[in-house]
PDB file of C-alpha atoms and ligand atoms in Angstrom:
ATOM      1  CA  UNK L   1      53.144  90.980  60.262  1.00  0.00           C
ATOM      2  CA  UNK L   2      51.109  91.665  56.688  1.00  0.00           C
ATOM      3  CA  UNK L   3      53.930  94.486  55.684  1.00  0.00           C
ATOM      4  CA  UNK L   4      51.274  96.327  54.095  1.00  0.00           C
ATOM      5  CA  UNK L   5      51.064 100.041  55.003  1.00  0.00           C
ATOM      6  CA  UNK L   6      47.144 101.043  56.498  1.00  0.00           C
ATOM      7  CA  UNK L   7      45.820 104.485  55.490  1.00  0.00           C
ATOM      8  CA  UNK L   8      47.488 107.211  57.594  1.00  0.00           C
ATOM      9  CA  UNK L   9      43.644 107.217  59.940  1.00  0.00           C
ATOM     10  CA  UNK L  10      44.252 104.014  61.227  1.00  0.00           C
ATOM     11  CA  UNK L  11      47.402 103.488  63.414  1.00  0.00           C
ATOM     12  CA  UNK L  12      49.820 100.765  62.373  1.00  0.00           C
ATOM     13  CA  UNK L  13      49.310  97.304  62.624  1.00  0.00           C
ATOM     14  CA  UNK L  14      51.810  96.967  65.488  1.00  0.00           C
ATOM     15  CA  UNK L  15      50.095  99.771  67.239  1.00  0.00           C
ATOM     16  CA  UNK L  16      46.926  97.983  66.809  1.00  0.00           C
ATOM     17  CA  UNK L  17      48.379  94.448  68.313  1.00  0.00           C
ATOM     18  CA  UNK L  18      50.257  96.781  71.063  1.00  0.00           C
ATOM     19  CA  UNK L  19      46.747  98.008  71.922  1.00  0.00           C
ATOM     20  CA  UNK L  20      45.279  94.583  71.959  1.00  0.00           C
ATOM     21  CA  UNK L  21      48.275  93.478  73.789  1.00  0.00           C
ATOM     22  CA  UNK L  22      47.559  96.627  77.033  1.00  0.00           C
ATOM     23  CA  UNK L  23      44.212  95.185  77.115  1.00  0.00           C
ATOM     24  CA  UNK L  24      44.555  91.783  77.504  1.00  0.00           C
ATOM     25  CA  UNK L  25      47.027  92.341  80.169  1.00  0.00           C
ATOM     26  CA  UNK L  26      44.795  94.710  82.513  1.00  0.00           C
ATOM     27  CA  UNK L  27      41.991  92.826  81.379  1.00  0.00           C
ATOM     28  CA  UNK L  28      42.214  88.878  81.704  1.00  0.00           C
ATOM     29  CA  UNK L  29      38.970  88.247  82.399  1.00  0.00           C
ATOM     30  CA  UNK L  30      37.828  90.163  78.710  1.00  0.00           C
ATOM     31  CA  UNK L  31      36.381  87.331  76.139  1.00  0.00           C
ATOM     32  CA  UNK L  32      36.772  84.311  78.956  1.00  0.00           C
ATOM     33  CA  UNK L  33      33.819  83.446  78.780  1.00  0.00           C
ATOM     34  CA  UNK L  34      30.971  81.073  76.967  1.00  0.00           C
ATOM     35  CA  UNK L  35      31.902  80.604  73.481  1.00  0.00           C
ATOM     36  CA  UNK L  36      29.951  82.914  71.228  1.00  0.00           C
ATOM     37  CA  UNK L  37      26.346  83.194  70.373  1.00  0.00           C
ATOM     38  CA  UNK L  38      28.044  83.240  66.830  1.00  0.00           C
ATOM     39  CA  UNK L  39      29.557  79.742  67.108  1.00  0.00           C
ATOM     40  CA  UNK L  40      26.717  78.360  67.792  1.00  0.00           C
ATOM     41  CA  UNK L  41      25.148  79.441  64.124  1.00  0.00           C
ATOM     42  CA  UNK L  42      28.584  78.789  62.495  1.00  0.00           C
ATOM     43  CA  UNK L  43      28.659  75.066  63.468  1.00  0.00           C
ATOM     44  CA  UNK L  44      24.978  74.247  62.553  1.00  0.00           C
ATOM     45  CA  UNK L  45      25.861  75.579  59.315  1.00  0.00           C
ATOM     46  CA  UNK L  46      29.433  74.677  59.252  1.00  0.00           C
ATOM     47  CA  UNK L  47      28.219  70.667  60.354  1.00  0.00           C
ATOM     48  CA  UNK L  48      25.899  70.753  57.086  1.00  0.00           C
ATOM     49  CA  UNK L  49      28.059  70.852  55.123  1.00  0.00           C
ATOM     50  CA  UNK L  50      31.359  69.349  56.514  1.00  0.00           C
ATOM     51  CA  UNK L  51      31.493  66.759  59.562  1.00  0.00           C
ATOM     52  CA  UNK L  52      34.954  67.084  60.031  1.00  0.00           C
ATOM     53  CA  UNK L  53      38.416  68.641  58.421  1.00  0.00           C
ATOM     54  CA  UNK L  54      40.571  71.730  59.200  1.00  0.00           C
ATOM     55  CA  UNK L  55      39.609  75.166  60.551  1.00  0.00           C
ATOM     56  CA  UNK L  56      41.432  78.407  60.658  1.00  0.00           C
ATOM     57  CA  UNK L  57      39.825  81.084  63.071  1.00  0.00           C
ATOM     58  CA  UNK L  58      41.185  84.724  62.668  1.00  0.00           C
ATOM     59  CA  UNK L  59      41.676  86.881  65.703  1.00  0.00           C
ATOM     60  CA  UNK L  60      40.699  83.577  68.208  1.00  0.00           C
ATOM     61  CA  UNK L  61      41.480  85.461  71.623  1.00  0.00           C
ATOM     62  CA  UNK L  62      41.433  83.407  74.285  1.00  0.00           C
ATOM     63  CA  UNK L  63      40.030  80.559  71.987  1.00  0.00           C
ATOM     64  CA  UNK L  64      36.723  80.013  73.549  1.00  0.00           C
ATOM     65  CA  UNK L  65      34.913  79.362  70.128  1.00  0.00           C
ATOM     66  CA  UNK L  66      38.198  77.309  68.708  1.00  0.00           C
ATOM     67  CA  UNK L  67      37.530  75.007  71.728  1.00  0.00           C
ATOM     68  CA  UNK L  68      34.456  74.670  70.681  1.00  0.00           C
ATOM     69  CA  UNK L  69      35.047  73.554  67.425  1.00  0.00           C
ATOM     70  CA  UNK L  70      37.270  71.388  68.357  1.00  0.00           C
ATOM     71  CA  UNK L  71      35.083  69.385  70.658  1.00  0.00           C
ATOM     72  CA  UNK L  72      33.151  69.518  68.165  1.00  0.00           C
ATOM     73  CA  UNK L  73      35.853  67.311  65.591  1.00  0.00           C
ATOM     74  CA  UNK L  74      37.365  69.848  63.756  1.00  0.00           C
ATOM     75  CA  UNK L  75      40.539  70.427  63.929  1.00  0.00           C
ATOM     76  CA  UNK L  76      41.480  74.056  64.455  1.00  0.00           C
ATOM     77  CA  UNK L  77      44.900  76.481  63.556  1.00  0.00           C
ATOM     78  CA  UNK L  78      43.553  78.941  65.875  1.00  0.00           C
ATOM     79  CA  UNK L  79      45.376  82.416  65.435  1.00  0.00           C
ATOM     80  CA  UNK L  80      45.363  86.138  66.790  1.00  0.00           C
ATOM     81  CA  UNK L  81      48.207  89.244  66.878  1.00  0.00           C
ATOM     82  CA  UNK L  82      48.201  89.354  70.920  1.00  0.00           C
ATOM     83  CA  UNK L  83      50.813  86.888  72.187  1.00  0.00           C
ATOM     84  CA  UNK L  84      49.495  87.027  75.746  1.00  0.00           C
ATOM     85  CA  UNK L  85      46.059  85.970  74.527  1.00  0.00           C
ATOM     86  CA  UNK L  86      47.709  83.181  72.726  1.00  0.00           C
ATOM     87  CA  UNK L  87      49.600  82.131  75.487  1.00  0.00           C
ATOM     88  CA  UNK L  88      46.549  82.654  77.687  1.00  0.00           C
ATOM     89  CA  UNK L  89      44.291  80.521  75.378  1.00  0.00           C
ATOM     90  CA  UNK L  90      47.468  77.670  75.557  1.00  0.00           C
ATOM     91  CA  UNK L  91      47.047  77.917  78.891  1.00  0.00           C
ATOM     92  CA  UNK L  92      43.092  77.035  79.219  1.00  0.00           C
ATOM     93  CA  UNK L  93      42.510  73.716  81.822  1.00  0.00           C
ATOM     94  CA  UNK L  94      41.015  71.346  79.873  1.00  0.00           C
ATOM     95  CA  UNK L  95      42.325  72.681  76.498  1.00  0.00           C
ATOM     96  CA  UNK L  96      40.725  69.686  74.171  1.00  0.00           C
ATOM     97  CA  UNK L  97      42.994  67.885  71.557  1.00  0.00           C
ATOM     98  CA  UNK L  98      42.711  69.227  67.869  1.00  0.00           C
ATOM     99  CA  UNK L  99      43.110  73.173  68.593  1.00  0.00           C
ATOM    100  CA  UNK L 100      46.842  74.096  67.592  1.00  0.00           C
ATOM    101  CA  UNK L 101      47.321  78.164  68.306  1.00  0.00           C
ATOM    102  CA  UNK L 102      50.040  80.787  66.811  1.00  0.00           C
ATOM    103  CA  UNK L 103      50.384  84.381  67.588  1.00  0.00           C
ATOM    104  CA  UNK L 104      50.263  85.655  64.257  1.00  0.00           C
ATOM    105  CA  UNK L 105      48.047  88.389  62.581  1.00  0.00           C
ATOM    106  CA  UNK L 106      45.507  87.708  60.116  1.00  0.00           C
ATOM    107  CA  UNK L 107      46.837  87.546  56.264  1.00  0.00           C
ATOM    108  CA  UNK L 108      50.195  86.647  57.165  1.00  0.00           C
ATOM    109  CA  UNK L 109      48.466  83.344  58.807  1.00  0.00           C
ATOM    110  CA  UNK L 110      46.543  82.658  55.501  1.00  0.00           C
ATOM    111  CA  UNK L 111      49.159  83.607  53.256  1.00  0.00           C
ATOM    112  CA  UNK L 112      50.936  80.599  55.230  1.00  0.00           C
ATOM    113  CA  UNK L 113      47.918  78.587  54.573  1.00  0.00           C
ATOM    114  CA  UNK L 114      48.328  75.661  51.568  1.00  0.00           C
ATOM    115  CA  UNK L 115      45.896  76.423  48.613  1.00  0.00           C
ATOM    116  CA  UNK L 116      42.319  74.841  48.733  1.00  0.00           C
ATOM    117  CA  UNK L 117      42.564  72.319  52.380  1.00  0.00           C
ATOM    118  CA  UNK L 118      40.385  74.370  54.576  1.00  0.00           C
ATOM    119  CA  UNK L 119      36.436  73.566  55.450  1.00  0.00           C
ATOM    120  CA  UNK L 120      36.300  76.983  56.887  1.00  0.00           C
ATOM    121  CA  UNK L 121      38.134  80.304  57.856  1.00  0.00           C
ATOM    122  CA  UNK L 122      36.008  81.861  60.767  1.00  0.00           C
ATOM    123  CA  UNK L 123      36.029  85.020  62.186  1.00  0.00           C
ATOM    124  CA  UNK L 124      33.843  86.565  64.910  1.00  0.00           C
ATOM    125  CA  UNK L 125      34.259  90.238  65.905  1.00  0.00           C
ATOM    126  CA  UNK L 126      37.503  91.042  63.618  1.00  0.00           C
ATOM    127  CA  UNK L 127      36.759  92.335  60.703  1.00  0.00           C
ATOM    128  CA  UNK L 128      35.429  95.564  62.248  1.00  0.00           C
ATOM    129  CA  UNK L 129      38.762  96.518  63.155  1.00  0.00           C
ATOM    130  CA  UNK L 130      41.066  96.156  59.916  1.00  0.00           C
ATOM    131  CA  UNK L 131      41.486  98.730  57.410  1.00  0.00           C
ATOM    132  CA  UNK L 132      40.178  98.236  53.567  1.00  0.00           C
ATOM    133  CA  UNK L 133      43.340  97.300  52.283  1.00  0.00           C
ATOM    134  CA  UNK L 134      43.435  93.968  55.227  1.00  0.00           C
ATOM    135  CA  UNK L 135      40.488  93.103  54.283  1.00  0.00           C
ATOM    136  CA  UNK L 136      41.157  92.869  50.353  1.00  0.00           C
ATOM    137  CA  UNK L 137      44.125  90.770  51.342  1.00  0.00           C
ATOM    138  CA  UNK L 138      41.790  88.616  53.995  1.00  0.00           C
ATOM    139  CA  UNK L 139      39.228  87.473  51.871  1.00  0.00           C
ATOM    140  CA  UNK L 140      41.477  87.129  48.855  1.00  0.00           C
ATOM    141  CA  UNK L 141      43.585  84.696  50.661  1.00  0.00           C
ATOM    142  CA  UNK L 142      40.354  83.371  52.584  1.00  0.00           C
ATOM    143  CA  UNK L 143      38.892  82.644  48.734  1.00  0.00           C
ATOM    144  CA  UNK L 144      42.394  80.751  47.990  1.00  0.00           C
ATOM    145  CA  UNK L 145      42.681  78.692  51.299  1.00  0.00           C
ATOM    146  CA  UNK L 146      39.046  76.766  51.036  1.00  0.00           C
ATOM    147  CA  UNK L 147      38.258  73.649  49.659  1.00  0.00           C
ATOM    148  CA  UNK L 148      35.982  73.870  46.838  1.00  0.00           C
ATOM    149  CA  UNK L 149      32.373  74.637  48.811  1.00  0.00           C
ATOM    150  CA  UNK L 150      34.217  75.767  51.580  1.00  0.00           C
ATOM    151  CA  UNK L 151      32.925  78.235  54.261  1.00  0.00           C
ATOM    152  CA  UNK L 152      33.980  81.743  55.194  1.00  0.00           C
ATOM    153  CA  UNK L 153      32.147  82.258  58.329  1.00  0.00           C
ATOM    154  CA  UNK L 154      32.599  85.721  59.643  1.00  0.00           C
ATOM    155  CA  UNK L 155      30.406  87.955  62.473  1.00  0.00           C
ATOM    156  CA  UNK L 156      30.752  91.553  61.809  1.00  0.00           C
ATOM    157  CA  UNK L 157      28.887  94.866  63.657  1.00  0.00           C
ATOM    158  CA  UNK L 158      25.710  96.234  61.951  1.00  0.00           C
ATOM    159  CA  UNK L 159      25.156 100.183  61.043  1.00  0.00           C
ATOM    160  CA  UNK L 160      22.074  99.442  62.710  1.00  0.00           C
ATOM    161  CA  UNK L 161      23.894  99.617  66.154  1.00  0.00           C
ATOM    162  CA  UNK L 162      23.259 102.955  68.003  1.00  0.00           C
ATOM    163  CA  UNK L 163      26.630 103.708  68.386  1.00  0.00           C
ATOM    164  CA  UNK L 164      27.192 103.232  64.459  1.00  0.00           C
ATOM    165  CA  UNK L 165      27.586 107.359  63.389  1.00  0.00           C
ATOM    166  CA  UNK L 166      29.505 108.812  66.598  1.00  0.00           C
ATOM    167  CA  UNK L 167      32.750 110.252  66.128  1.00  0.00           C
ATOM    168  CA  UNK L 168      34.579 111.108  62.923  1.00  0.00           C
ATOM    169  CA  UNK L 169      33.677 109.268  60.035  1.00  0.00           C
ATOM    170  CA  UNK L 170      37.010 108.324  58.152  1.00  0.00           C
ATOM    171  CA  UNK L 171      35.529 106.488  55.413  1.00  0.00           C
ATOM    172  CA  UNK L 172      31.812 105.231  54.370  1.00  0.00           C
ATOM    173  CA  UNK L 173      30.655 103.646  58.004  1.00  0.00           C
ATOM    174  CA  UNK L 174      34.002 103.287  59.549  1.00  0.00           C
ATOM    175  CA  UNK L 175      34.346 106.251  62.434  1.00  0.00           C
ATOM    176  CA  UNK L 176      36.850 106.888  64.723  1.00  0.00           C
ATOM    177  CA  UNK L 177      36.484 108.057  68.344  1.00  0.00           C
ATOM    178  CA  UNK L 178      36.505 111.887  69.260  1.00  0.00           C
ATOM    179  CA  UNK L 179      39.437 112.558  70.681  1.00  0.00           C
ATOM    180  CA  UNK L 180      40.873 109.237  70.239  1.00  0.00           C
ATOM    181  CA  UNK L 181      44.807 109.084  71.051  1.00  0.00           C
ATOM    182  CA  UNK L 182      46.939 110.123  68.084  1.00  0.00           C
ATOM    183  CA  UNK L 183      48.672 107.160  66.383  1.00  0.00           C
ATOM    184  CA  UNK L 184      47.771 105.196  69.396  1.00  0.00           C
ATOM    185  CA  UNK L 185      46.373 101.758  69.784  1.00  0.00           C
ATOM    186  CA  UNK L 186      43.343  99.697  70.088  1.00  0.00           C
ATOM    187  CA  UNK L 187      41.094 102.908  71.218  1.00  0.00           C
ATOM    188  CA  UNK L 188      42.539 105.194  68.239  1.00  0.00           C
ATOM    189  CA  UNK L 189      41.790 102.506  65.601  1.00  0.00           C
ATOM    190  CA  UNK L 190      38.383 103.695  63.560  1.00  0.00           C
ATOM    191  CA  UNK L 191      35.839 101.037  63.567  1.00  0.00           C
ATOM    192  CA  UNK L 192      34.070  99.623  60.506  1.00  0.00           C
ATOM    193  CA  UNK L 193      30.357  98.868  61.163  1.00  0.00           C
ATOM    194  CA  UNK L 194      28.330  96.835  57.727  1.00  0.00           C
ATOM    195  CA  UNK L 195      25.530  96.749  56.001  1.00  0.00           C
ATOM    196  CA  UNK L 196      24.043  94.123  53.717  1.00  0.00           C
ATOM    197  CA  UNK L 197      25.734  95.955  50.168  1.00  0.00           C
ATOM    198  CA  UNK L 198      28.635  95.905  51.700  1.00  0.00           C
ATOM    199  CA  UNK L 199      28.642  92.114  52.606  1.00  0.00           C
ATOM    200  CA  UNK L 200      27.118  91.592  49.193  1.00  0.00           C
ATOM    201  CA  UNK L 201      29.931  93.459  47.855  1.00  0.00           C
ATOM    202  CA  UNK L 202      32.706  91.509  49.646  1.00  0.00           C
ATOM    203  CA  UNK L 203      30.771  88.074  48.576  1.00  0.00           C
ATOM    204  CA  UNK L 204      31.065  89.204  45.221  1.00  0.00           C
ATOM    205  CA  UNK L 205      34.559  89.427  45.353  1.00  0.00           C
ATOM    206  CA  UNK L 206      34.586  85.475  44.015  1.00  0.00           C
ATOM    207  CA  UNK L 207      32.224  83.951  46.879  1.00  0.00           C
ATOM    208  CA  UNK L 208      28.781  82.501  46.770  1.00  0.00           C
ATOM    209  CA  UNK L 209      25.872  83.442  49.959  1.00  0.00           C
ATOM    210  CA  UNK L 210      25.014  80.980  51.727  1.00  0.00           C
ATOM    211  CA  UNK L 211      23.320  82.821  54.476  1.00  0.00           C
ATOM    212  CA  UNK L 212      23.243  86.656  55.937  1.00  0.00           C
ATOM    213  CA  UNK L 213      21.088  87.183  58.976  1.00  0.00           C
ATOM    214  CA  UNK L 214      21.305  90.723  61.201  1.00  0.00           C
ATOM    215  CA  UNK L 215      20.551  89.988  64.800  1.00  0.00           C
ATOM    216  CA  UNK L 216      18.758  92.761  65.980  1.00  0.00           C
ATOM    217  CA  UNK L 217      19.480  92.475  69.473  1.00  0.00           C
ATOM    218  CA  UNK L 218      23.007  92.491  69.399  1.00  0.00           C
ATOM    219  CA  UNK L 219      23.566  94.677  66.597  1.00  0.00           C
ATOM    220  CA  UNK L 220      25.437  91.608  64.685  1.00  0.00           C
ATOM    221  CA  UNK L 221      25.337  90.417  61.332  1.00  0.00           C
ATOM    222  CA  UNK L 222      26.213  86.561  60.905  1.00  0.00           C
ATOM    223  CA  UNK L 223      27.347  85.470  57.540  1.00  0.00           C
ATOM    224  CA  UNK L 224      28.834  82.273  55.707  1.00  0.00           C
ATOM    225  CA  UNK L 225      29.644  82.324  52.379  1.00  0.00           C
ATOM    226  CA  UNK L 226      31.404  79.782  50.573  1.00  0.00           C
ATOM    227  CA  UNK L 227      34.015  79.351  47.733  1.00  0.00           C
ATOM    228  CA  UNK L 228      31.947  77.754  44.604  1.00  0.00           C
ATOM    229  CA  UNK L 229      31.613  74.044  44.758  1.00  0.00           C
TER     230      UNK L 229
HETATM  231  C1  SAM N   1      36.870  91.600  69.638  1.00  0.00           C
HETATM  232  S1  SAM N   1      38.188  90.475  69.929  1.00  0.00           S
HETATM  233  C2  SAM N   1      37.355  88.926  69.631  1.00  0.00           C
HETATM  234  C3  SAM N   1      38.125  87.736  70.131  1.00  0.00           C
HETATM  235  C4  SAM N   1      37.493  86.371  69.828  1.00  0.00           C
HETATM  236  N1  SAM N   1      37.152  86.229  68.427  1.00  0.00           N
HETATM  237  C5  SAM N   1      36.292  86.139  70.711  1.00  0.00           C
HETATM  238  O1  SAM N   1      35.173  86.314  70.224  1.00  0.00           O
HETATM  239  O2  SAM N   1      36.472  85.802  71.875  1.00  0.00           O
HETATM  240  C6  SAM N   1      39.163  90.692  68.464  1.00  0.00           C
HETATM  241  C7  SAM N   1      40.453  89.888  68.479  1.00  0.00           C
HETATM  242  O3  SAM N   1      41.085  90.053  67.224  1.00  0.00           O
HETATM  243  C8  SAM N   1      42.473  90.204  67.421  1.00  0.00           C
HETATM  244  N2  SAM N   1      42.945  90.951  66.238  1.00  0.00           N
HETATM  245  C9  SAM N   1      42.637  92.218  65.872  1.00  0.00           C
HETATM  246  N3  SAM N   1      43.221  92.527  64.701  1.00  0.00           N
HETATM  247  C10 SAM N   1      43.910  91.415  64.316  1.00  0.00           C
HETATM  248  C11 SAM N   1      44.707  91.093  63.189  1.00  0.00           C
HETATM  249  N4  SAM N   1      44.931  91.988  62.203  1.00  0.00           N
HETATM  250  N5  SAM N   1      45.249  89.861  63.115  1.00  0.00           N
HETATM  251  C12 SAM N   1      45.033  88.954  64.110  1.00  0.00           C
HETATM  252  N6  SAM N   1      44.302  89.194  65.197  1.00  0.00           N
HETATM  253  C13 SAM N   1      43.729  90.412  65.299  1.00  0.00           C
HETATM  254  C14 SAM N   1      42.620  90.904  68.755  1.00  0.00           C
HETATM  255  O4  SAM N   1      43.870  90.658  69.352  1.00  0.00           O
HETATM  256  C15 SAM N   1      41.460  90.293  69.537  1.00  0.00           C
HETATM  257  O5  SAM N   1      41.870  89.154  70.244  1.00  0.00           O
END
C-alpha cells in the first residue's frame, strides 16, 4: 500500500480495497463482461503510435480490457487493490499469453515500475475514486514510467453526468453520498467527477494532449496524453 495518509473525508486506503474486496465477493458477475467501450479508443490511439511494447493498467478488475490488449500484442502488468478480482481475472478460461497480474494498489505498482520502459499506463474508471494527494503521486510516477512519447490513457466521469452535484461536496466536484457509512468502504468513499480544466490542469503537470473527447452518452471523458517525445 502507497503509505500516504488521504484527507480525513475519504476513508483509508485499506478501507477502500476492503470495500472493493465485499463487492467483488457478492458480486462476481460486476465488470465480467465485454471489454470497455474505452479500450476500444485507447488501442486505435495507443496502435498509432506504438505496435507493440509493455503496458501497465491501473485498477484492471477482472482484466477484461488487459485481455484485450494483450491479444492485441502488448504485453500487459495488469494490476488492482482487490485480491479476489486478481485472482478472479487469473482465473479467466482462455486467459491469452502476455497479461501478467499483481494485487497491488496503484502508486505502489508504478513506484515499482523502472524509469522510462512503458508505451502506456491505462486506466479506465479509477481515477474517480482516489483522493488528490493519489493522484499527484499517480501521474507523477505515470510521467516517470513512459518512454519518451509515451501514452497515459485514462477514462474518467464527466460533471456533466446527472448524478454529478448530489450529496456533500467535499472538495471542488468530488461529493460524497448522504448518509454514506462513517469511515466505511467503497460506498463512503466521495467520488471525483472532471471537467476539461481539470484534465488540462493534470496534463499540465509535465504531459502533452493528445486527445480529450466527453462522450455524452455515457457521461465519460476519454483522454491520452503523452510524456514529450
Ligand atoms: C470501477 S472498477 C473498474 C475495473 C476495470 N477497470 C474495468 O473497467 O473493468 C475500479 C477498479 O479499481 C480498483 N481500485 C480502486 N482504487 C484502487 C487503487 N488505489 N489501486 C488499485 N486499484 C484500485 C478497484 O478494486 C476496482 O477493481
Amino acid at each position: 500500500m502507497s503509505g500516504s495518509t488521504p484527507p480525513p473525508e475519504w476513508p483509508s486506503l485499506e478501507a477502500r480495497r476492503a470495500g472493493f474486496e465485499r463487492m467483488y465477493a457478492s458480486d462476481p458477475h460486476r465488470f465480467a463482461g465485454a471489454p470497455s467501450r474505452f479500450s476500444d479508443w485507447a488501442l486505435a490511439v495507443l496502435r498509432a503510435h506504438f505496435p507493440r511494447g509493455p503496458v501497465l493498467e491501473l485498477g484492471c478488475g477482472l482484466g477484461r480490457d488487459a485481455r484485450r490488449f494483450a491479444e492485441a500484442g502488448y504485453t500487459v502488468h495488469a494490476t488492482d487493490y482487490s485480491t479476489t478480482a486478481i485472482d478472479r481475472a487469473r482465473e479467466w478460461p482462455g486467459a491469452p499469453a502476455g497479461v501478467r497480474y499483481e494485487a497491488v494498489e496503484a502508486a505502489t505498482a508504478l513506484r515499482q515500475t523502472e524509469s522510462g520502459t512503458l508505451v502506456a499506463v491505462y486506466a479506465h474508471a479509477l481515477f474517480m475514486m482516489l483522493p488528490e494527494s493519489e493522484l499527484e503521486t499517480v501521474f507523477r510516477e505515470t510521467l516517470r514510467v513512459l518512454r519518451p512519447g509515451g501514452l497515459h490513457l485514462f477514462a474518467v466521469r464527466a460533471t456533466t453526468d446527472p448524478v454529478a452535484g448530489r450529496g456533500v461536496e467535499v472538495a471542488p466536484d468530488v461529493y460524497r453520498r448522504d448518509g454514506a457509512p462513517a469511515g466505511g468502504g467503497r460506498g463512503a468513499a466521495p467520488y471525483r467527477f472532471f471537467r476539461r480544466e481539470t484534465l488540462d490542469r493534470w496534463t499540465s503537470t509535465g504531459f502533452e494532449r493528445v486527445a480529450a473527447e466527453l462522450v455524452p452518452e455515457i457521461h465519460f471523458w476519454f483522454v491520452a496524453d503523452r510524456r514529450p517525445p
